[in-house]
CSV table of C-alpha atoms in Angstrom, one decimal:
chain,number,residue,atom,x,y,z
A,1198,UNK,CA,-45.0,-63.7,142.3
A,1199,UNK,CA,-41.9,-61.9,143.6
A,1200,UNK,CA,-38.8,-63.0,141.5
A,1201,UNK,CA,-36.1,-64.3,143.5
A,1202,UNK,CA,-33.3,-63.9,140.9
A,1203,UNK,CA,-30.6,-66.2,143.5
A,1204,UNK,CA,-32.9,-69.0,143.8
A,1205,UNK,CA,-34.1,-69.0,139.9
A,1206,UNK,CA,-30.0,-68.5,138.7
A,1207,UNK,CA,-29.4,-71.7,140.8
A,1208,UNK,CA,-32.5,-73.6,139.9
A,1209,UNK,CA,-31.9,-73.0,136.1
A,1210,UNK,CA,-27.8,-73.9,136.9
A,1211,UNK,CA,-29.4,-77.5,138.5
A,1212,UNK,CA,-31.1,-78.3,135.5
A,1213,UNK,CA,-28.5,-77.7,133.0
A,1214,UNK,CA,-26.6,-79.7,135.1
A,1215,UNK,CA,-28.7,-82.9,135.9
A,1216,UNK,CA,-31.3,-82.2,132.9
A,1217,UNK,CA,-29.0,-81.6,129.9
A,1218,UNK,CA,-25.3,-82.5,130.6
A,1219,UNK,CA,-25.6,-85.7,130.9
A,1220,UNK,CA,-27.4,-85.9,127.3
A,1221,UNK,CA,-24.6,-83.8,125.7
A,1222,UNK,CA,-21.1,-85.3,124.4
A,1223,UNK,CA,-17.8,-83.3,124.4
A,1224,UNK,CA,-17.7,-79.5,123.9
A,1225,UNK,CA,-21.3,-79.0,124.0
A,1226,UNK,CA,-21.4,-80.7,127.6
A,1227,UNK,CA,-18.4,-78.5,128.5
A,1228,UNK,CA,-20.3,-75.3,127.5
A,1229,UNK,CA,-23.8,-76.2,129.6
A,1230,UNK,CA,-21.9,-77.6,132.6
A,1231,UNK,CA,-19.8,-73.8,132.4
A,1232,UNK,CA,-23.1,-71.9,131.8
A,1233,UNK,CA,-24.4,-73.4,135.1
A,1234,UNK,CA,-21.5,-72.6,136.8
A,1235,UNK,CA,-21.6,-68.9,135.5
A,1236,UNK,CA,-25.3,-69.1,136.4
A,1237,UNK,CA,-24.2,-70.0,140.4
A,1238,UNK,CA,-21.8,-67.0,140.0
A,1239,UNK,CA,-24.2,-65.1,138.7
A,1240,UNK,CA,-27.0,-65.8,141.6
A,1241,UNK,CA,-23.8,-65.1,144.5
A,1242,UNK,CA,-23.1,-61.7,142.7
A,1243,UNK,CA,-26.7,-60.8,142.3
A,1244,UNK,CA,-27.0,-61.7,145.9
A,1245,UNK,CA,-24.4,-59.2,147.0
A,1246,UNK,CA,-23.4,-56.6,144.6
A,1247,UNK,CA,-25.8,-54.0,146.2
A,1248,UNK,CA,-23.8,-54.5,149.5
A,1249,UNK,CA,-20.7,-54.5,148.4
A,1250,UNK,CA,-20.7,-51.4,146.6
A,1251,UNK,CA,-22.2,-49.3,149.4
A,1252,UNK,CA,-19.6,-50.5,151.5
A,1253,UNK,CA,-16.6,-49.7,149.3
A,1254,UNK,CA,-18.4,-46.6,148.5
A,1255,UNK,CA,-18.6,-45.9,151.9
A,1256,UNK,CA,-14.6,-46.8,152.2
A,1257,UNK,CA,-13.8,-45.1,149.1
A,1258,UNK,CA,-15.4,-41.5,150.0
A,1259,UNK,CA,-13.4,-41.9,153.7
A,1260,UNK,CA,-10.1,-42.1,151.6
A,1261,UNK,CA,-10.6,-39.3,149.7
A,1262,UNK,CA,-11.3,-37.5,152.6
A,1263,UNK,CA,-8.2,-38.4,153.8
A,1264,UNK,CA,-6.2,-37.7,150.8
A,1265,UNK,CA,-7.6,-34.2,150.6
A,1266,UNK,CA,-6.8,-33.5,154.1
A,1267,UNK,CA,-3.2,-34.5,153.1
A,1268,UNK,CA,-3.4,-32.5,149.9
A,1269,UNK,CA,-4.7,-29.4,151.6
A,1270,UNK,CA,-8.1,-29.4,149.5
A,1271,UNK,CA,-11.4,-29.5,150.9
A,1272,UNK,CA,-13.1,-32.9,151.5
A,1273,UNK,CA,-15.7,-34.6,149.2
A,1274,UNK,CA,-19.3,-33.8,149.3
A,1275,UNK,CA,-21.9,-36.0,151.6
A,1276,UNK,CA,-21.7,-39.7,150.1
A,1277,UNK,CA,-25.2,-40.0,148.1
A,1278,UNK,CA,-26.5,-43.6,149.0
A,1279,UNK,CA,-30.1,-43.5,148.9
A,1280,UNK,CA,-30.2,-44.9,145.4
A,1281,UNK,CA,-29.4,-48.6,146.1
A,1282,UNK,CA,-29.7,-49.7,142.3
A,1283,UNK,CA,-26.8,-51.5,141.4
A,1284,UNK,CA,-26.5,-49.1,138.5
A,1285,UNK,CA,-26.4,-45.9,140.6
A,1286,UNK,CA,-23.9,-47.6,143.2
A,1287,UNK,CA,-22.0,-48.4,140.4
A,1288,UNK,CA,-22.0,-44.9,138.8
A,1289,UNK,CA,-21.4,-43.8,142.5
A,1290,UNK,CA,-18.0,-46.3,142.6
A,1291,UNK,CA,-16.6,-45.4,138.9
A,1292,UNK,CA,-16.3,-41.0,140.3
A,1293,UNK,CA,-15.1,-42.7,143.5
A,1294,UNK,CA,-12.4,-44.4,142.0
A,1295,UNK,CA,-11.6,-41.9,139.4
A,1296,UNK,CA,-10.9,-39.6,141.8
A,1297,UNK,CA,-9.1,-41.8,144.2
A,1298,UNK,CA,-6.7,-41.9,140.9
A,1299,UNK,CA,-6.4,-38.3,140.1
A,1300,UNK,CA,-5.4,-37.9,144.3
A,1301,UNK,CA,-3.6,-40.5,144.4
A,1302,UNK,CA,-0.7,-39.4,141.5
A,1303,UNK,CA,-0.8,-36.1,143.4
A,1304,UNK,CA,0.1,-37.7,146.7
A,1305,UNK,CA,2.7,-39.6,144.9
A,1306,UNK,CA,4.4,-36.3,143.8
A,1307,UNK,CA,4.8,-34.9,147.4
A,1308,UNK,CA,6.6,-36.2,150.7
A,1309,UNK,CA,5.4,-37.5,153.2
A,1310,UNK,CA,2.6,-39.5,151.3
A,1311,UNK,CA,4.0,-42.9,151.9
A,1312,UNK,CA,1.2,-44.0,154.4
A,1313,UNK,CA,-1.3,-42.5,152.9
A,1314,UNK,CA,-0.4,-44.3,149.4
A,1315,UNK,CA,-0.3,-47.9,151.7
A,1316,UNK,CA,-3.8,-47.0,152.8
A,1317,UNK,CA,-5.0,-46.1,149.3
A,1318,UNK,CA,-3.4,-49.6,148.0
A,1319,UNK,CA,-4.7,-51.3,150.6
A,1320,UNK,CA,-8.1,-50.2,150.4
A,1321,UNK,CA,-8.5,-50.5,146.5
A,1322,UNK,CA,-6.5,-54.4,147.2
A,1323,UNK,CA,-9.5,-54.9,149.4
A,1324,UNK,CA,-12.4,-53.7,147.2
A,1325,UNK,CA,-11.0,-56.0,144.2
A,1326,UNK,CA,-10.7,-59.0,146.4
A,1327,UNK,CA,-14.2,-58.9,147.5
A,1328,UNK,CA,-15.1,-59.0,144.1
A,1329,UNK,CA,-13.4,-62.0,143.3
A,1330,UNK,CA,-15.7,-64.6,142.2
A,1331,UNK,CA,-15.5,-67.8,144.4
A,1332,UNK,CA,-15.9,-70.5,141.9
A,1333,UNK,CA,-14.3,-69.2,138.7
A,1334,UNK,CA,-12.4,-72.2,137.4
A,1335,UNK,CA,-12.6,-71.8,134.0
C-alpha cells in the first residue's frame, strides 16, 4: 500500500469531524474540530511544499544573480535541485535567503539599488504569500 499522506490527513480530519465532535461539549469540541482543520492544512501543504520550494528556489538563485551583477561579484553556483526532499529544498531555501539578506543590506548601502531592492521585496512578498495557508482561521 502506497501512503497517500493528502487523502489520509483529510480522511482522519472527516472523522474528527463527523465521528467525534459532535460527542464532545465546549473546549474539547473546539480543540478536535481545530485539529481537523490543521489536519486539511496539513494535507494542502504536504500536497505542495515540494513545488513551491523548487520554484522559489529557482526565483531566489535568479535574484542573487542579479544582485551580484549589481554588486560586481561573481554569480552563485549552479542551483542544486535534484534532491526534491522537502528537507533538502528547505536547507536549499534557508542559504538562499540568507544570502539574499547579506546582498541585500549591501545593495542598500550603494546608489542606484532602488530597483533592484523593489525586485528583492517583491520577490520575498511573493514567496511568503504562497505560503500562506488558505484556511487558517484560528
Amino acid at each position: 500500500m502506497k501512503p497517500a499522506v493528502p487523502a489520509a490527513t483529510r480522511f482522519l480530519a472527516g472523522m474528527l469531524r463527523t465521528d467525534v465532535v459532535p460527542h464532545l461539549t465546549d473546549f474539547r469540541a473546539g480543540n478536535a474540530a481545530m485539529t481537523a482543520a490543521m489536519l486539511d492544512m496539513l494535507a494542502d501543504e504536504w500536497d505542495v511544499a515540494a513545488s513551491r520550494l523548487h520554484s522559489e528556489n529557482a526565483a531566489l538563485h535568479a535574484l542573487l544573480g542579479k544582485c551580484a551583477a549589481f554588486l560586481g561579484e561573481a554569480g552563485p553556483a549552479p542551483l542544486e535541485q535534484s534532491d526534491l526532499r522537502v528537507s533538502a529544498l528547505t536547507a536549499t531555501n534557508e542559504v538562499l535567503r540568507a544570502r539574499i539578506i547579506d546582498l541585500h543590506a549591501a545593495i542598500e548601502e550603494n546608489e542606484g539599488g532602488a530597483a533592484l531592492e523593489d525586485e528583492i521585496w517583491a520577490v520575498l512578498r511573493d514567496t511568503m504569500e504562497t505560503r500562506r495557508v488558505a484556511s487558517a482561521n484560528f
